[in-house]
């Protein structure tokens, strides 16, 4: 019987495990190793690790966490979970593991629009976050935003701040229609609009060619997509955790201690935030570690 099982051993799960290992609590981390940013060569904006390879940051974290003797690691995909008495039983690696608390740090999975050529360029010339990759594209670059819904308005305005007026193009792709006020904002910020559907993207980094359904082609230095996301697995359904909705997808609803709507089940990182980054995931994971630990000592209302 572990004190805590953590599903997901990336930034959020590692940060939770670190707090619990330091409290000498027994922890099992179950991790399938599919970090969301595994497609990118470098990670930006995380203080002290700016520009490091995503894999290097998580490997260092794993080494730190594994140095605590009460932390065990299992490379596996967790599937079935059920409540047993005051705790939980989780199937992973062909065995059932029991714990008093559960932390879901599974991250989210990106769903890219079905446009040929996007997947291969994800994390290279196609990105989701300007704070992560905008600076590296350089000044005065030609940036495009592929709309996936009405939130493309905010994304286009945001992205345009990383380049000069006239160099941001919003590709509507039938995903949304700006209203008059939005069109005035676009005009004021020098954001161009393309109404033709995108047929495919091509070209080799550092350039990206966008081919439209009417046969025209435009070349950009970077394309941003606010991808739709989902939380992987069916833990919410199996346990009864309520989900909250962001403009791009669902995430676990949690309180300030990172406990979900099911007592004893905590969630953190991208899986429990409306918007993710490595920094947010680490901070959120630390909160979940504190929260799960304190819940072992204090009644629900006090931890
Ligand atoms: P993740 O890092 O996604 O990790 C979740 C872990 O849980 C994975 O190892 C996964 O395999 C595991 N898991 C899931 N389900 C199970 C299961 N059932 N059983 C076992 N294990 C499971 N952010 C930045 O701050 N800077 C950047 O430069 C940056 N670049 C990015 C580039 C790209 C292309 C993308 C897509 C994202 C980028 N991000 C960046 C965002 C960043 O990747 C996420 O915010 C961060 O990875 C979230 O950490 P996490 O621990 O919550 O989830
Ligand atoms: Mg994690």
CSV table of N, CA and C in Angstrom, one decimal, residues 8 154 181 185 190 193 197 210 229 256 275:
chain,number,residue,atom,x,y,z
A,8,UNK,N,1.7,9.8,-14.3
A,8,UNK,CA,2.3,10.8,-15.1
A,8,UNK,C,3.6,11.3,-14.3
A,154,UNK,N,-8.2,36.2,-30.1
A,154,UNK,CA,-7.2,36.5,-29.0
A,154,UNK,C,-5.8,36.0,-29.5
A,181,UNK,N,-16.2,44.5,-34.9
A,181,UNK,CA,-15.3,45.0,-33.9
A,181,UNK,C,-13.9,44.3,-34.0
A,185,UNK,N,-10.1,45.7,-34.9
A,185,UNK,CA,-8.9,45.4,-34.1
A,185,UNK,C,-7.8,44.9,-35.0
A,190,UNK,N,-2.6,45.7,-37.9
A,190,UNK,CA,-2.0,45.3,-39.1
A,190,UNK,C,-2.0,43.8,-39.3
A,193,UNK,N,-6.0,38.9,-43.0
A,193,UNK,CA,-7.0,37.8,-43.0
A,193,UNK,C,-6.9,37.0,-44.3
A,197,UNK,N,-9.6,28.1,-47.5
A,197,UNK,CA,-9.2,27.0,-46.6
A,197,UNK,C,-7.7,26.6,-46.9
A,210,UNK,N,2.4,27.5,-46.9
A,210,UNK,CA,1.0,27.2,-46.8
A,210,UNK,C,0.3,27.2,-48.1
A,229,UNK,N,-7.5,20.1,-27.1
A,229,UNK,CA,-6.8,19.1,-26.3
A,229,UNK,C,-7.8,18.3,-25.5
A,256,UNK,N,-8.2,24.7,-4.4
A,256,UNK,CA,-6.9,25.4,-4.2
A,256,UNK,C,-5.8,24.4,-3.7
A,275,UNK,N,-4.5,26.4,-19.2
A,275,UNK,CA,-3.5,26.7,-20.1
A,275,UNK,C,-2.2,26.2,-19.5
